[in-house]
mmCIF file of C-alpha atoms in Angstrom:
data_model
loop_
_atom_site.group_PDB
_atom_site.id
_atom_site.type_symbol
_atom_site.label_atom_id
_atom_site.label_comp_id
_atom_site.label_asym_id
_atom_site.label_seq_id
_atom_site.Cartn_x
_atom_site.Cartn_y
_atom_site.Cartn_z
ATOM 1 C CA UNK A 287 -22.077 -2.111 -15.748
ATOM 2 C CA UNK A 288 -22.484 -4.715 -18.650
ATOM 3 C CA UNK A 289 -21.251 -8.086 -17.932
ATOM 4 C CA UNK A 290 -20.251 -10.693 -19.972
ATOM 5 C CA UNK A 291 -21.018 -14.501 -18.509
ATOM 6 C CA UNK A 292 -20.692 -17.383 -20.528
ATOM 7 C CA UNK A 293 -21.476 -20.684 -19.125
ATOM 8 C CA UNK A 294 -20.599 -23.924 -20.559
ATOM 9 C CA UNK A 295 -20.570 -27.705 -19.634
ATOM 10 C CA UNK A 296 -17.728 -30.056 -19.251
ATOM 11 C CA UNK A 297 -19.473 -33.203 -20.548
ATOM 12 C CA UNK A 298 -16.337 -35.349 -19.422
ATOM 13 C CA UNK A 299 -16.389 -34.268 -15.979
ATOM 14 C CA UNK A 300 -20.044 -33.546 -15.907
ATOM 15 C CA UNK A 301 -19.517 -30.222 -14.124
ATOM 16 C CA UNK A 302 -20.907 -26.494 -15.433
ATOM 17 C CA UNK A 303 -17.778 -23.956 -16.150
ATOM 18 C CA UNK A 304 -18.440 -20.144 -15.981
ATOM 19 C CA UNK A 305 -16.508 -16.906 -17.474
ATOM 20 C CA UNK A 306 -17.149 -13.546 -16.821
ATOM 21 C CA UNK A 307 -15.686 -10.942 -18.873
ATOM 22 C CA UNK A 308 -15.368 -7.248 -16.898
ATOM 23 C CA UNK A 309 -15.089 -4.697 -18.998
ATOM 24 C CA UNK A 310 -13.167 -1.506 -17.652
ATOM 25 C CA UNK A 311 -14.798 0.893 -16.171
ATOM 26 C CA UNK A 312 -14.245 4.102 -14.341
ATOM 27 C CA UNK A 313 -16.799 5.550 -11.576
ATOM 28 C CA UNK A 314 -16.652 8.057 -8.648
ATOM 29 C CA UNK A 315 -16.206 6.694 -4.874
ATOM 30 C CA UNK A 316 -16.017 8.980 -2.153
ATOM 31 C CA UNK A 317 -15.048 11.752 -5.011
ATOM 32 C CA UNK A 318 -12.374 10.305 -6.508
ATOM 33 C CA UNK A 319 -12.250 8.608 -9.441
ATOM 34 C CA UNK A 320 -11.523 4.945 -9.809
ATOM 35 C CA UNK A 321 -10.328 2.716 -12.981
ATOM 36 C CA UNK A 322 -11.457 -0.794 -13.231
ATOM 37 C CA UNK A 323 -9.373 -2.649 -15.767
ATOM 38 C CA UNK A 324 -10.836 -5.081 -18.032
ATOM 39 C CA UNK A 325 -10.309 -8.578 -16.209
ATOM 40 C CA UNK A 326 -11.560 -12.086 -17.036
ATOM 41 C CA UNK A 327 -13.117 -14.357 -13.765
ATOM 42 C CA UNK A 328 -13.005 -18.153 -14.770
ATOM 43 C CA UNK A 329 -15.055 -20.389 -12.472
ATOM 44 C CA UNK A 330 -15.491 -24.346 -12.908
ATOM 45 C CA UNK A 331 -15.709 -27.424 -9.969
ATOM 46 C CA UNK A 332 -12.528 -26.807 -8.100
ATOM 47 C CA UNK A 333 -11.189 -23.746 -9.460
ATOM 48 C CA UNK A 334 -11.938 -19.692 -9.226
ATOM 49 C CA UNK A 335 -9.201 -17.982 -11.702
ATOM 50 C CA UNK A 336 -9.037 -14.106 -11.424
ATOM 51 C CA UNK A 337 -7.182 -12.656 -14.689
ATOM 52 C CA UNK A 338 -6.171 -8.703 -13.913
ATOM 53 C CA UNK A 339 -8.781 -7.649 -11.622
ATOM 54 C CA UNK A 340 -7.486 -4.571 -10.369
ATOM 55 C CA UNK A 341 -8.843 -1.099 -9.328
ATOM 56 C CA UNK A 342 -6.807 1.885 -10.052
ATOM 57 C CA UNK A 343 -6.758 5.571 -8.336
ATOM 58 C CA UNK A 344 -3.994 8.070 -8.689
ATOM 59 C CA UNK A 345 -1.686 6.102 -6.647
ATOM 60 C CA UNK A 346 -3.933 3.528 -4.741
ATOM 61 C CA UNK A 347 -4.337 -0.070 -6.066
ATOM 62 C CA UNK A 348 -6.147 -3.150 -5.342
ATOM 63 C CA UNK A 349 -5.905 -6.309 -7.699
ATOM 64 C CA UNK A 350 -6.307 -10.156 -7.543
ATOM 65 C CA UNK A 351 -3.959 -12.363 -10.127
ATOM 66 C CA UNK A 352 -4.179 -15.737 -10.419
ATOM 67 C CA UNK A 353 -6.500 -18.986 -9.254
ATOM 68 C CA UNK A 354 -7.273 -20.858 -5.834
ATOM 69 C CA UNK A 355 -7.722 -24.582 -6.870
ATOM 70 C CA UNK A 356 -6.835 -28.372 -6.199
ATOM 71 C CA UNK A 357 -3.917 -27.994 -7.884
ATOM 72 C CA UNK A 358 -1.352 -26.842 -4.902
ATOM 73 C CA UNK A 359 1.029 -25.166 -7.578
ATOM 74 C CA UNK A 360 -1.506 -22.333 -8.660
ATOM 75 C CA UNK A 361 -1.070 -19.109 -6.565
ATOM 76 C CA UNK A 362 -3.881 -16.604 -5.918
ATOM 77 C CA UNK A 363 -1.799 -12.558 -5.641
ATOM 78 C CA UNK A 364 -3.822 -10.317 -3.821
ATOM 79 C CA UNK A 365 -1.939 -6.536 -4.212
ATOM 80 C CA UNK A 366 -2.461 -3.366 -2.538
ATOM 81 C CA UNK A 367 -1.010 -0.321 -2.699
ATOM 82 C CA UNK A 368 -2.002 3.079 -0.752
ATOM 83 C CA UNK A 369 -5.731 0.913 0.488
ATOM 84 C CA UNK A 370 -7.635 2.564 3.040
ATOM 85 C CA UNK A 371 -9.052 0.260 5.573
ATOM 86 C CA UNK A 372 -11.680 2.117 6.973
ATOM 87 C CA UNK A 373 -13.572 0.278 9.766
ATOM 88 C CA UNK A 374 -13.386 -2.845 8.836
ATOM 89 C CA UNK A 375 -15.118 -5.225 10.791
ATOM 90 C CA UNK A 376 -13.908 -9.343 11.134
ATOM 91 C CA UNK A 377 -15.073 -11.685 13.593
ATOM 92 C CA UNK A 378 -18.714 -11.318 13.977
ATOM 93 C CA UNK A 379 -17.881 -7.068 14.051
ATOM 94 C CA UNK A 380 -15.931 -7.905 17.352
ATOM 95 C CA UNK A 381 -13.161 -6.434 15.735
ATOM 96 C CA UNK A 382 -12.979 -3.549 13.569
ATOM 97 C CA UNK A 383 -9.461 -3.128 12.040
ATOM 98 C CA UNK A 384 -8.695 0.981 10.354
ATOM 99 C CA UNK A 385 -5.503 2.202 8.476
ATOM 100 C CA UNK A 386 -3.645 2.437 5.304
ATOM 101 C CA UNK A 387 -2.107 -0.878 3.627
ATOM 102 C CA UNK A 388 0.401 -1.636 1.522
ATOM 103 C CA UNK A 389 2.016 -4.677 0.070
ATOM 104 C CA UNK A 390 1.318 -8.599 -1.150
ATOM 105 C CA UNK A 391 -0.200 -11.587 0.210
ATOM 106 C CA UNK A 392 -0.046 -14.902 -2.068
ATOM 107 C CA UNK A 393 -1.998 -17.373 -1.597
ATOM 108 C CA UNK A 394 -2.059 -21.431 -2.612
ATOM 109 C CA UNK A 395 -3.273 -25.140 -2.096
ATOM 110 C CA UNK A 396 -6.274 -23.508 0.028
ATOM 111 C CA UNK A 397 -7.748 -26.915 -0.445
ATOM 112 C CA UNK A 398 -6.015 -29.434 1.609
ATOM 113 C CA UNK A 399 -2.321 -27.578 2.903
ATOM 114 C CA UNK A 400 -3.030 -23.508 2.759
ATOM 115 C CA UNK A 401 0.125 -21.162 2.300
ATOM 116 C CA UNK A 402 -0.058 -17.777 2.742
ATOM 117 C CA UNK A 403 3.379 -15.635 1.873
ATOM 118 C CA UNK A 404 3.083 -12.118 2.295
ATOM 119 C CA UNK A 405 4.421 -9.026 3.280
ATOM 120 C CA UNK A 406 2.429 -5.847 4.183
ATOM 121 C CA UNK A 407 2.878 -2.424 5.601
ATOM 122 C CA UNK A 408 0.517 -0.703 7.716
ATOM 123 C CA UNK A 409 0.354 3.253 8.508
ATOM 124 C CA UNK A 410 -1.855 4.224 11.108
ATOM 125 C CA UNK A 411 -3.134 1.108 12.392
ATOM 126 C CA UNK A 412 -5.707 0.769 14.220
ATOM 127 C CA UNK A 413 -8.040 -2.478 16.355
ATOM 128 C CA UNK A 414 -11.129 -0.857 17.558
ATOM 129 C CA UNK A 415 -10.619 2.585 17.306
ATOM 130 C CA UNK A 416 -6.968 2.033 19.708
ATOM 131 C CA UNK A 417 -3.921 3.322 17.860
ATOM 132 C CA UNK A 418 -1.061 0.304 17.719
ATOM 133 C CA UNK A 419 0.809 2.700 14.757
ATOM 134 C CA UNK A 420 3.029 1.843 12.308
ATOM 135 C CA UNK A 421 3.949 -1.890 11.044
ATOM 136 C CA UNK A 422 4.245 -4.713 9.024
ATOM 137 C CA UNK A 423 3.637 -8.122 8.553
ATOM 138 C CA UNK A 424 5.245 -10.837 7.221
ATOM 139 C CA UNK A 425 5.237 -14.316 6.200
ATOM 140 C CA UNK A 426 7.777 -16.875 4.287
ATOM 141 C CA UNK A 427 8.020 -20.788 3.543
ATOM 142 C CA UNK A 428 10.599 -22.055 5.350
ATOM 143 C CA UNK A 429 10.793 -25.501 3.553
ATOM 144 C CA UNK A 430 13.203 -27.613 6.421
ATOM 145 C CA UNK A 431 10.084 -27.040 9.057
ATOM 146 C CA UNK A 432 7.782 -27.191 6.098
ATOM 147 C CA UNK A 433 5.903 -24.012 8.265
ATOM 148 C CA UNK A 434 4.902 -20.556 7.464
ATOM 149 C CA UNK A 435 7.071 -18.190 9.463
ATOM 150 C CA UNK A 436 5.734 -15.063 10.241
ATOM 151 C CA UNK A 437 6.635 -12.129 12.384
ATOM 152 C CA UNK A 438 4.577 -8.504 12.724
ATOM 153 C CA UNK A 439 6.052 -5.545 14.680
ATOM 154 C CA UNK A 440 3.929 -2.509 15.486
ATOM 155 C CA UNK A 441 5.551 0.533 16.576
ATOM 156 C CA UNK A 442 3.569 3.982 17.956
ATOM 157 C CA UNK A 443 6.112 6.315 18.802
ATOM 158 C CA UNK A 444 8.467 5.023 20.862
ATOM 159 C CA UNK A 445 6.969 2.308 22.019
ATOM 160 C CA UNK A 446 6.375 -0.993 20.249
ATOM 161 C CA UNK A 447 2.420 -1.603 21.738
ATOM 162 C CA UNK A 448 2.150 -5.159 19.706
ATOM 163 C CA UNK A 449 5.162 -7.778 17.792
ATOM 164 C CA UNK A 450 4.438 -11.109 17.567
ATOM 165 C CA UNK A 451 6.619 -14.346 15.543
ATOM 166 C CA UNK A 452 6.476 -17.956 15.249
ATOM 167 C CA UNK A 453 5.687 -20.526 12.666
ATOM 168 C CA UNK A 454 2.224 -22.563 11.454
ATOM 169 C CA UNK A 455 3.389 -25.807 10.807
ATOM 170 C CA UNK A 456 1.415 -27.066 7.932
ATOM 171 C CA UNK A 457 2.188 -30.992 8.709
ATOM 172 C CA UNK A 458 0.159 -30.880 11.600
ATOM 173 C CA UNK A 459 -1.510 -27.420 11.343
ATOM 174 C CA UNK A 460 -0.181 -26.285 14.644
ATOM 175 C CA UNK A 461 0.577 -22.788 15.972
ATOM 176 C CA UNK A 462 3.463 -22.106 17.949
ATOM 177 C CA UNK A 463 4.106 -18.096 18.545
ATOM 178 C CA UNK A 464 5.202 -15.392 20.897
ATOM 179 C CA UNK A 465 3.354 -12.210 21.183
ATOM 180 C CA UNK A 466 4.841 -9.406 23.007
ATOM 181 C CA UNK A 467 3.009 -6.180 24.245
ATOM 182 C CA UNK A 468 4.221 -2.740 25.504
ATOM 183 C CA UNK A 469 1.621 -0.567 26.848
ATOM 184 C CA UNK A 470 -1.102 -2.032 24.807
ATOM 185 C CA UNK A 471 -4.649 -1.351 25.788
ATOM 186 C CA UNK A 472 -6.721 -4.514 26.428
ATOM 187 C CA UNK A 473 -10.096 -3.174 26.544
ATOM 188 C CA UNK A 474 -9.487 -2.911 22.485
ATOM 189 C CA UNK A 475 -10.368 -6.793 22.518
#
């Protein structure tokens, strides 16, 4: 794939700026075919700026909008829609997280006070190869706590193996939450 990077130097600042230009581009992965849409990735001191990057097949999507800077008003979308997780593996491969994923997470001011808003859907879920099911997860600004609410119910069956709420508190970065369980299998952690 041909790439487009054009580097340039803010002489006020004193700092080197970068854009890459992605053209689209299709290409087979595990035989389907996939779309890449033409998307712009800006880079300079304190900011990364993703313009449309977004991969396309039939009706499965995965896309980044937006920037993670300084400036606490620019927002970072990551989308997905009909995303596979297969065997994905997160602290140090202790954990290895499978299923299908839907939904948004938006991110902002990673720099000094993060918040994260989302709301996803999981099908099939899976920690270490232990079924937890069917789910979601999801996260608001609640501006009177100034926290990050979130809750996350997972249900298999019947039963409800994993749920979980409570609020990050972004004043002091503290975590106050309350996980409950139902038949869930420890030996997955």
């Amino acid at each position: 794939m041909d790439l487009l990077a054009i580097f340039d130097r803010d002489e006020s600042a004193n700092t080197l700026k970068s854009r890459i230009e992605i053209p689209s581009r299709e290409f087979i992965h595990d035989h389907d075919p996939w779309y890449l849409a033409p998307a712009v990735i800006s880079i300079d001191s304190t900011t990364i700026r993703f313009k449309h990057l977004e991969l396309t097949s039939h009706d499965r999507l995965i896309g980044l909008d937006g920037a993670i800077s300084k400036n606490p008003e620019d927002t970072l979308l990551f989308r997905a829609k009909n995303i596979q997780m297969n065997g994905i593996r997160i602290l140090n491969n202790k954990l290895s997280l499978s299923g299908l994923v839907d939904g948004n997470v938006k991110l902002s001011d990673l720099y000094t006070n993060p918040m994260i808003i989302s709301a996803l859907d999981f099908q099939n879920f899976t920690i270490n190869d232990e079924p937890l099911g069917n789910g979601s997860f999801t996260s608001v600004w609640d501006p009177m706590d100034e926290a990050i609410h979130f809750e996350t119910e997972m249900r298999y069956g019947n039963l409800r193996p994993i749920s979980a709420e409570g609020k990050l508190s972004t004043t002091n970065r503290e975590i106050d939450f309350e996980i409950e369980t139902e038949k869930l299998r420890l030996k997955m952690f």
